[in-house]
Short mmCIF file of C-alpha atoms in Angstrom, two decimals:
data_model
loop_
_atom_site.label_atom_id
_atom_site.label_comp_id
_atom_site.label_asym_id
_atom_site.label_seq_id
_atom_site.Cartn_x
_atom_site.Cartn_y
_atom_site.Cartn_z
CA MET A 294 -30.06 22.16 -16.42
CA GLU A 295 -26.83 21.71 -18.05
CA LEU A 296 -23.66 19.82 -16.81
CA ARG A 297 -21.35 23.08 -17.17
CA GLN A 298 -23.71 24.79 -15.00
CA LEU A 299 -23.45 22.24 -12.31
CA ARG A 300 -19.68 22.31 -12.51
CA TYR A 301 -19.54 26.14 -12.54
CA PHE A 302 -21.98 26.13 -9.55
CA ILE A 303 -19.52 23.45 -7.75
CA ALA A 304 -16.79 25.65 -8.20
CA VAL A 305 -18.24 28.82 -6.96
CA ALA A 306 -19.40 26.92 -3.89
CA GLU A 307 -15.81 25.48 -3.48
CA GLU A 308 -14.10 28.91 -4.02
CA SER A 309 -16.85 31.05 -2.49
CA ASN A 310 -15.74 33.38 -4.86
CA PHE A 311 -17.03 33.80 -8.40
CA THR A 312 -13.22 35.60 -9.54
CA ARG A 313 -11.53 32.28 -8.22
CA ALA A 314 -14.04 30.11 -9.54
CA ALA A 315 -13.46 31.63 -12.99
CA GLU A 316 -10.16 31.76 -12.94
CA ARG A 317 -10.09 27.73 -11.84
CA LEU A 318 -12.12 26.98 -14.70
CA ARG A 319 -10.67 29.22 -17.22
CA ILE A 320 -13.42 31.01 -17.96
CA SER A 321 -14.73 34.56 -17.87
CA GLN A 322 -16.57 35.69 -14.66
CA PRO A 323 -19.31 37.07 -16.52
CA GLY A 324 -19.95 33.97 -18.23
CA ILE A 325 -19.94 31.94 -14.94
CA SER A 326 -22.19 34.42 -13.49
CA ALA A 327 -24.64 34.02 -16.46
CA GLN A 328 -24.78 30.26 -16.33
CA ILE A 329 -25.39 30.03 -12.82
CA ARG A 330 -28.17 32.66 -12.96
CA GLN A 331 -29.86 30.23 -15.78
CA LEU A 332 -29.67 27.50 -13.53
CA GLU A 333 -30.90 29.44 -10.54
CA HIS A 334 -33.70 30.23 -13.08
CA ASP A 335 -34.16 26.63 -14.15
CA LEU A 336 -34.53 25.22 -10.52
CA GLY A 337 -36.62 28.38 -9.43
CA ALA A 338 -34.51 29.04 -6.25
CA THR A 339 -31.52 31.36 -5.65
CA LEU A 340 -28.57 29.03 -4.91
CA ILE A 341 -25.61 31.49 -4.43
CA ASP A 342 -25.72 34.48 -1.72
CA ARG A 343 -24.12 37.55 -3.52
CA SER A 344 -24.83 40.14 -0.75
CA GLY A 345 -21.52 39.76 1.48
CA ARG A 346 -18.12 39.91 0.68
CA THR A 347 -17.90 36.00 -0.23
CA ALA A 348 -20.26 34.24 -2.25
CA SER A 349 -22.13 31.57 0.24
CA LEU A 350 -24.47 28.93 -0.25
CA THR A 351 -28.19 29.79 0.24
CA SER A 352 -30.06 26.92 1.70
CA ALA A 353 -31.16 25.70 -1.72
CA GLY A 354 -27.59 25.92 -2.79
CA GLU A 355 -26.86 23.66 0.29
CA ALA A 356 -29.41 21.12 -0.77
CA VAL A 357 -28.53 20.97 -4.43
CA LEU A 358 -24.52 20.84 -3.76
CA SER A 359 -24.29 16.97 -3.15
CA HIS A 360 -26.70 16.32 -6.08
CA ALA A 361 -24.74 18.46 -8.62
CA ARG A 362 -21.47 16.53 -7.67
CA ALA A 363 -23.40 13.43 -7.68
CA ALA A 364 -24.53 14.41 -11.31
CA LEU A 365 -20.99 15.31 -12.56
CA ALA A 366 -19.61 12.22 -11.11
CA ALA A 367 -22.24 9.61 -12.78
CA ALA A 368 -21.58 11.51 -15.89
CA GLU A 369 -17.79 10.84 -15.53
CA ALA A 370 -18.39 7.15 -14.77
CA ALA A 371 -20.60 7.02 -17.98
CA ARG A 372 -17.61 8.56 -19.94
CA HIS A 373 -15.16 5.83 -18.47
CA ALA A 374 -17.23 3.00 -19.35
CA VAL A 375 -17.69 4.07 -22.78
CA ALA A 376 -13.98 4.73 -23.03
CA GLU A 377 -13.18 1.34 -21.67
CA VAL A 378 -15.70 -0.27 -24.39
CA ASN A 379 -13.79 1.57 -26.82
CA GLY A 380 -10.39 0.52 -25.90
CA LEU A 381 -9.17 3.77 -24.45
CA LEU A 382 -8.62 5.13 -20.98
CA ARG A 383 -9.62 8.61 -19.45
CA GLY A 384 -10.11 10.26 -16.67
CA ARG A 385 -7.50 11.12 -13.70
CA LEU A 386 -5.27 9.41 -11.31
CA THR A 387 -3.65 10.92 -8.01
CA VAL A 388 -0.27 8.79 -7.15
CA GLY A 389 1.12 9.32 -3.79
CA MET A 390 5.19 9.10 -2.86
CA VAL A 391 7.02 9.51 0.12
CA THR A 392 8.40 12.50 0.28
CA ALA A 393 11.97 13.16 -1.37
CA CYS A 394 11.19 9.87 -3.38
CA THR A 395 13.30 9.39 -6.32
CA VAL A 396 12.78 5.44 -6.82
CA THR A 397 13.39 5.60 -10.44
CA PRO A 398 11.42 2.63 -11.35
CA LEU A 399 8.15 4.53 -10.42
CA PHE A 400 9.11 7.22 -12.61
CA ASP A 401 9.66 5.01 -15.29
CA ALA A 402 6.22 3.30 -15.07
CA LEU A 403 4.45 6.75 -14.81
CA ALA A 404 6.00 7.81 -17.91
CA SER A 405 5.38 4.57 -20.05
CA PHE A 406 1.64 4.79 -18.57
CA HIS A 407 1.32 8.46 -19.95
CA ARG A 408 2.66 7.20 -23.35
CA ALA A 409 0.14 4.56 -23.66
CA HIS A 410 -2.87 6.29 -22.12
CA PRO A 411 -2.41 10.24 -22.78
CA GLY A 412 -6.13 10.62 -21.93
CA VAL A 413 -5.17 9.83 -18.18
CA GLU A 414 -3.99 12.94 -16.35
CA ILE A 415 -2.00 12.00 -13.37
CA THR A 416 -1.63 14.15 -10.28
CA LEU A 417 1.75 13.54 -7.62
CA ALA A 418 1.44 13.97 -4.06
CA GLU A 419 4.22 13.78 -1.46
CA HIS A 420 3.84 13.21 2.19
CA ASN A 421 5.07 10.48 4.54
CA SER A 422 3.71 7.21 4.95
CA ASP A 423 1.05 7.54 7.53
CA GLU A 424 -0.66 10.20 5.68
CA LEU A 425 -0.43 8.36 2.12
CA ILE A 426 -2.05 5.28 3.71
CA GLU A 427 -4.93 7.68 4.96
CA GLN A 428 -5.38 8.87 1.41
CA VAL A 429 -5.55 5.82 -0.05
CA ARG A 430 -8.38 4.73 2.29
CA GLY A 431 -10.11 7.62 2.13
CA GLY A 432 -10.00 7.63 -1.95
CA VAL A 433 -8.06 10.87 -2.10
CA ALA A 434 -4.96 8.77 -3.64
CA ASP A 435 -5.40 6.05 -6.08
CA LEU A 436 -2.29 4.57 -5.56
CA ALA A 437 0.88 5.36 -3.32
CA LEU A 438 4.48 4.12 -2.64
CA ILE A 439 4.92 3.64 0.83
CA GLY A 440 7.38 2.35 3.31
CA THR A 441 6.17 0.45 6.25
CA ALA A 442 7.35 -1.84 9.28
CA ASP A 443 7.22 -5.52 8.33
CA GLU A 444 3.80 -5.71 6.76
CA PRO A 445 1.78 -3.65 4.27
CA PRO A 446 -1.19 -1.86 6.17
CA GLN A 447 -4.60 -3.38 6.84
CA GLY A 448 -7.56 -3.52 4.58
CA LEU A 449 -5.22 -2.27 1.40
CA GLU A 450 -3.89 -4.47 -1.57
CA ALA A 451 -0.07 -4.10 -1.55
CA MET A 452 2.88 -4.84 -4.30
CA PRO A 453 5.89 -5.26 -2.22
CA ILE A 454 8.67 -3.80 -3.81
CA ILE A 455 11.66 -4.31 -1.48
CA SER A 456 12.63 -5.42 2.07
CA GLU A 457 15.71 -4.44 4.10
CA ARG A 458 17.30 -4.82 7.45
CA LEU A 459 17.75 -1.47 9.59
CA VAL A 460 21.51 -0.80 10.20
CA ALA A 461 23.64 1.91 12.07
CA ALA A 462 25.68 4.36 10.36
CA VAL A 463 28.47 5.74 12.03
CA PRO A 464 31.83 7.49 10.83
CA PHE A 465 34.98 5.79 10.50
CA GLY A 466 36.80 6.03 14.04
CA HIS A 467 33.78 6.15 15.84
CA PRO A 468 33.64 3.43 18.88
CA LEU A 469 31.45 1.50 17.23
CA ALA A 470 32.98 1.45 13.61
CA GLU A 471 35.23 -1.80 14.24
CA SER A 472 32.07 -3.87 14.93
CA ALA A 473 30.63 -6.11 12.71
CA ARG A 474 27.17 -6.13 14.26
CA VAL A 475 25.61 -3.86 16.94
CA THR A 476 22.35 -4.16 19.14
CA LEU A 477 19.99 -1.62 19.99
CA ASP A 478 21.70 -1.37 23.83
CA HIS A 479 25.02 -0.70 21.89
CA ILE A 480 23.47 2.29 19.98
CA SER A 481 21.42 3.77 22.57
CA ALA A 482 24.50 4.68 24.31
CA TYR A 483 24.95 7.31 21.73
CA PRO A 484 22.87 10.05 20.45
CA ILE A 485 20.51 8.81 17.22
CA VAL A 486 20.30 10.79 14.17
CA SER A 487 16.61 9.50 12.62
CA LEU A 488 13.76 10.15 10.14
CA PRO A 489 10.79 11.60 11.82
CA GLU A 490 7.90 9.75 13.07
CA GLY A 491 5.43 8.70 10.37
CA THR A 492 8.31 7.19 8.39
CA GLY A 493 8.59 3.40 7.47
CA ILE A 494 12.22 3.39 8.78
CA ARG A 495 11.24 5.40 12.19
CA ALA A 496 8.36 2.75 12.72
CA VAL A 497 10.53 -0.36 12.61
CA PHE A 498 13.15 1.63 14.89
CA ASP A 499 10.62 2.70 17.33
CA GLN A 500 8.65 -0.86 17.78
CA GLY A 501 12.33 -2.47 18.19
CA CYS A 502 12.98 -0.01 20.71
CA ALA A 503 9.60 -0.55 22.44
CA ALA A 504 9.97 -4.34 22.57
CA GLN A 505 12.74 -3.89 24.45
CA GLY A 506 11.98 -1.03 26.95
CA ILE A 507 14.98 0.82 25.24
CA ARG A 508 14.06 4.74 25.33
CA PRO A 509 16.83 6.07 22.69
CA ASN A 510 18.12 9.97 22.54
CA ILE A 511 16.70 11.06 19.44
CA ALA A 512 19.07 14.16 19.23
CA LEU A 513 18.26 15.04 15.55
CA GLN A 514 15.51 14.45 13.04
CA ALA A 515 15.42 15.26 9.50
CA SER A 516 13.09 13.93 6.41
CA ALA A 517 15.95 13.34 3.87
CA PRO A 518 18.20 10.59 4.69
CA SER A 519 20.86 12.36 3.02
CA THR A 520 20.59 14.79 5.81
CA VAL A 521 20.49 11.92 8.07
CA ALA A 522 23.84 10.48 6.72
CA ASN A 523 25.48 13.81 6.53
CA LEU A 524 24.81 14.77 9.86
CA ALA A 525 26.08 11.30 11.20
CA LEU A 526 29.27 11.77 8.85
CA ARG A 527 29.98 14.92 10.82
CA GLY A 528 29.94 13.15 14.31
CA LEU A 529 26.36 14.53 15.29
CA GLY A 530 24.87 11.15 16.06
CA VAL A 531 24.65 7.67 15.06
CA ALA A 532 22.13 7.26 11.87
CA VAL A 533 19.42 4.92 11.51
CA LEU A 534 18.98 4.26 8.03
CA SER A 535 18.08 1.01 5.93
CA GLU A 536 21.01 -1.21 4.21
CA SER A 537 20.88 0.26 0.79
CA MET A 538 20.47 3.85 2.01
CA ALA A 539 23.63 3.66 4.14
CA ALA A 540 25.62 2.05 1.44
CA HIS A 541 25.62 5.56 -0.72
CA TYR A 542 27.75 7.32 1.59
CA ASP A 543 31.59 6.97 1.78
CA GLY A 544 33.18 7.33 4.89
CA LEU A 545 30.06 6.01 6.93
CA GLU A 546 30.65 2.34 8.19
CA THR A 547 27.37 0.10 8.21
CA LEU A 548 26.53 -2.25 11.03
CA VAL A 549 23.64 -4.22 11.06
CA ILE A 550 21.23 -3.50 14.19
CA ASP A 551 21.31 -7.45 15.31
CA ASP A 552 18.22 -7.19 17.37
CA ILE A 553 15.73 -5.67 15.09
CA GLU A 554 14.51 -8.30 12.91
CA THR A 555 11.61 -6.56 11.41
CA LEU A 556 12.07 -5.40 8.14
CA ALA A 557 11.59 -2.06 6.48
CA VAL A 558 9.12 -2.67 3.49
CA LEU A 559 8.76 -0.45 0.56
CA SER A 560 5.60 -1.17 -1.17
CA LEU A 561 2.96 0.25 -3.69
CA VAL A 562 -0.56 0.12 -1.96
CA TYR A 563 -4.08 0.78 -3.48
CA ASN A 564 -7.83 0.01 -2.91
CA SER A 565 -9.24 -3.42 -4.01
CA GLY A 566 -11.88 -1.53 -6.53
CA LYS A 567 -9.36 -0.67 -8.96
CA SER A 568 -10.51 1.14 -12.05
CA ALA A 569 -9.51 0.03 -15.42
CA ALA A 570 -7.07 3.27 -15.23
CA LEU A 571 -5.31 2.12 -12.19
CA ARG A 572 -5.22 -1.86 -13.26
CA GLU A 573 -3.30 -0.51 -16.54
CA LEU A 574 -1.02 1.37 -14.22
CA LEU A 575 -0.19 -1.13 -12.11
CA ALA A 576 0.65 -3.62 -14.79
CA HIS A 577 3.29 -0.73 -15.94
CA CYS A 578 4.49 -0.55 -12.18
CA ARG A 579 5.12 -4.15 -12.10
CA HIS A 580 7.05 -4.56 -15.09
CA SER A 581 9.02 -1.53 -14.44
CA PHE A 582 9.96 -2.91 -10.97
CA LEU A 583 10.76 -6.40 -12.17
CA THR A 584 13.10 -5.46 -14.98
CA ALA A 585 14.86 -2.77 -12.76
CA PRO A 586 18.42 -3.18 -12.42
CA ALA A 587 18.79 -3.51 -8.27
CA ASP A 588 20.71 -0.20 -7.85
CA ARG A 589 17.95 1.76 -9.29
CA LEU A 590 15.36 0.65 -6.78
CA VAL A 591 16.43 2.87 -3.85
CA SER A 592 18.60 5.90 -4.40
CA VAL A 593 20.63 8.33 -2.36
CA THR A 594 17.39 10.45 -1.45
CA ALA A 595 14.46 7.97 -1.47
CA GLY A 596 12.77 4.89 -0.57
CA LEU A 597 12.67 3.15 2.27
CA ALA A 598 14.09 5.68 4.79
CA THR A 599 11.65 8.20 3.61
CA GLY A 600 8.67 6.18 4.06
#
């Protein structure tokens, strides 16, 4: 029995198809079929039922699958342990970030980490913050850049990046435009343009409204802060954004929402049981964010608002 045979078997089990498994592993279909037949011969049982249109696991195959995955995981862990002893980092890191994120210090950190440790494969995934939190908790993602209301999520470690107040953004000439500050009562008299549920900005806004028993008219929602701002510019509602988000748009007057004291927080979150690769990536992130100019922390289409 060889590790590659177990790898081929797992691929066929997950794809339910020899051809797709071969394409995924970038080998020929006859090659993968031959290796799995050899594995079946070594184990003395048929693992894959080939009689139907899809390749399905037999009862023996079901019994073997978890052990095959554990064997590959153990082999990978052994390689990582040796690599750490030799001062080399290898493996894979999955980094999550809020949709439409262009927080460039994170990209700088990924680039510097890649130059220092080219043996580590980096995978990126975009989701809203609620989904990213669950991915980190479940081990699907190693690290995620998220937006939250005031505090990082329980059960995860966090590296806070920036905290901001919420503002209402209205075009010049709007009845609220002459105010220095506004309250939720003021802005709820008008249609609201906001980010969707599951985002940090929306969580802060919804919590503030719920605390006062206010039910705002969410007239329009959009995933990108730039869309929210542009809708407000055209008079379709009062935009709710973070201070730095709204500051990027000419033609919008930004007003601090006085009775929302909860801050929108942008953080990197991760599990406490960090791998050597993740510890090193966090060091690059820490350096990148600490040395970044303030105006690079949050850009027009990213950051707190998209979290």
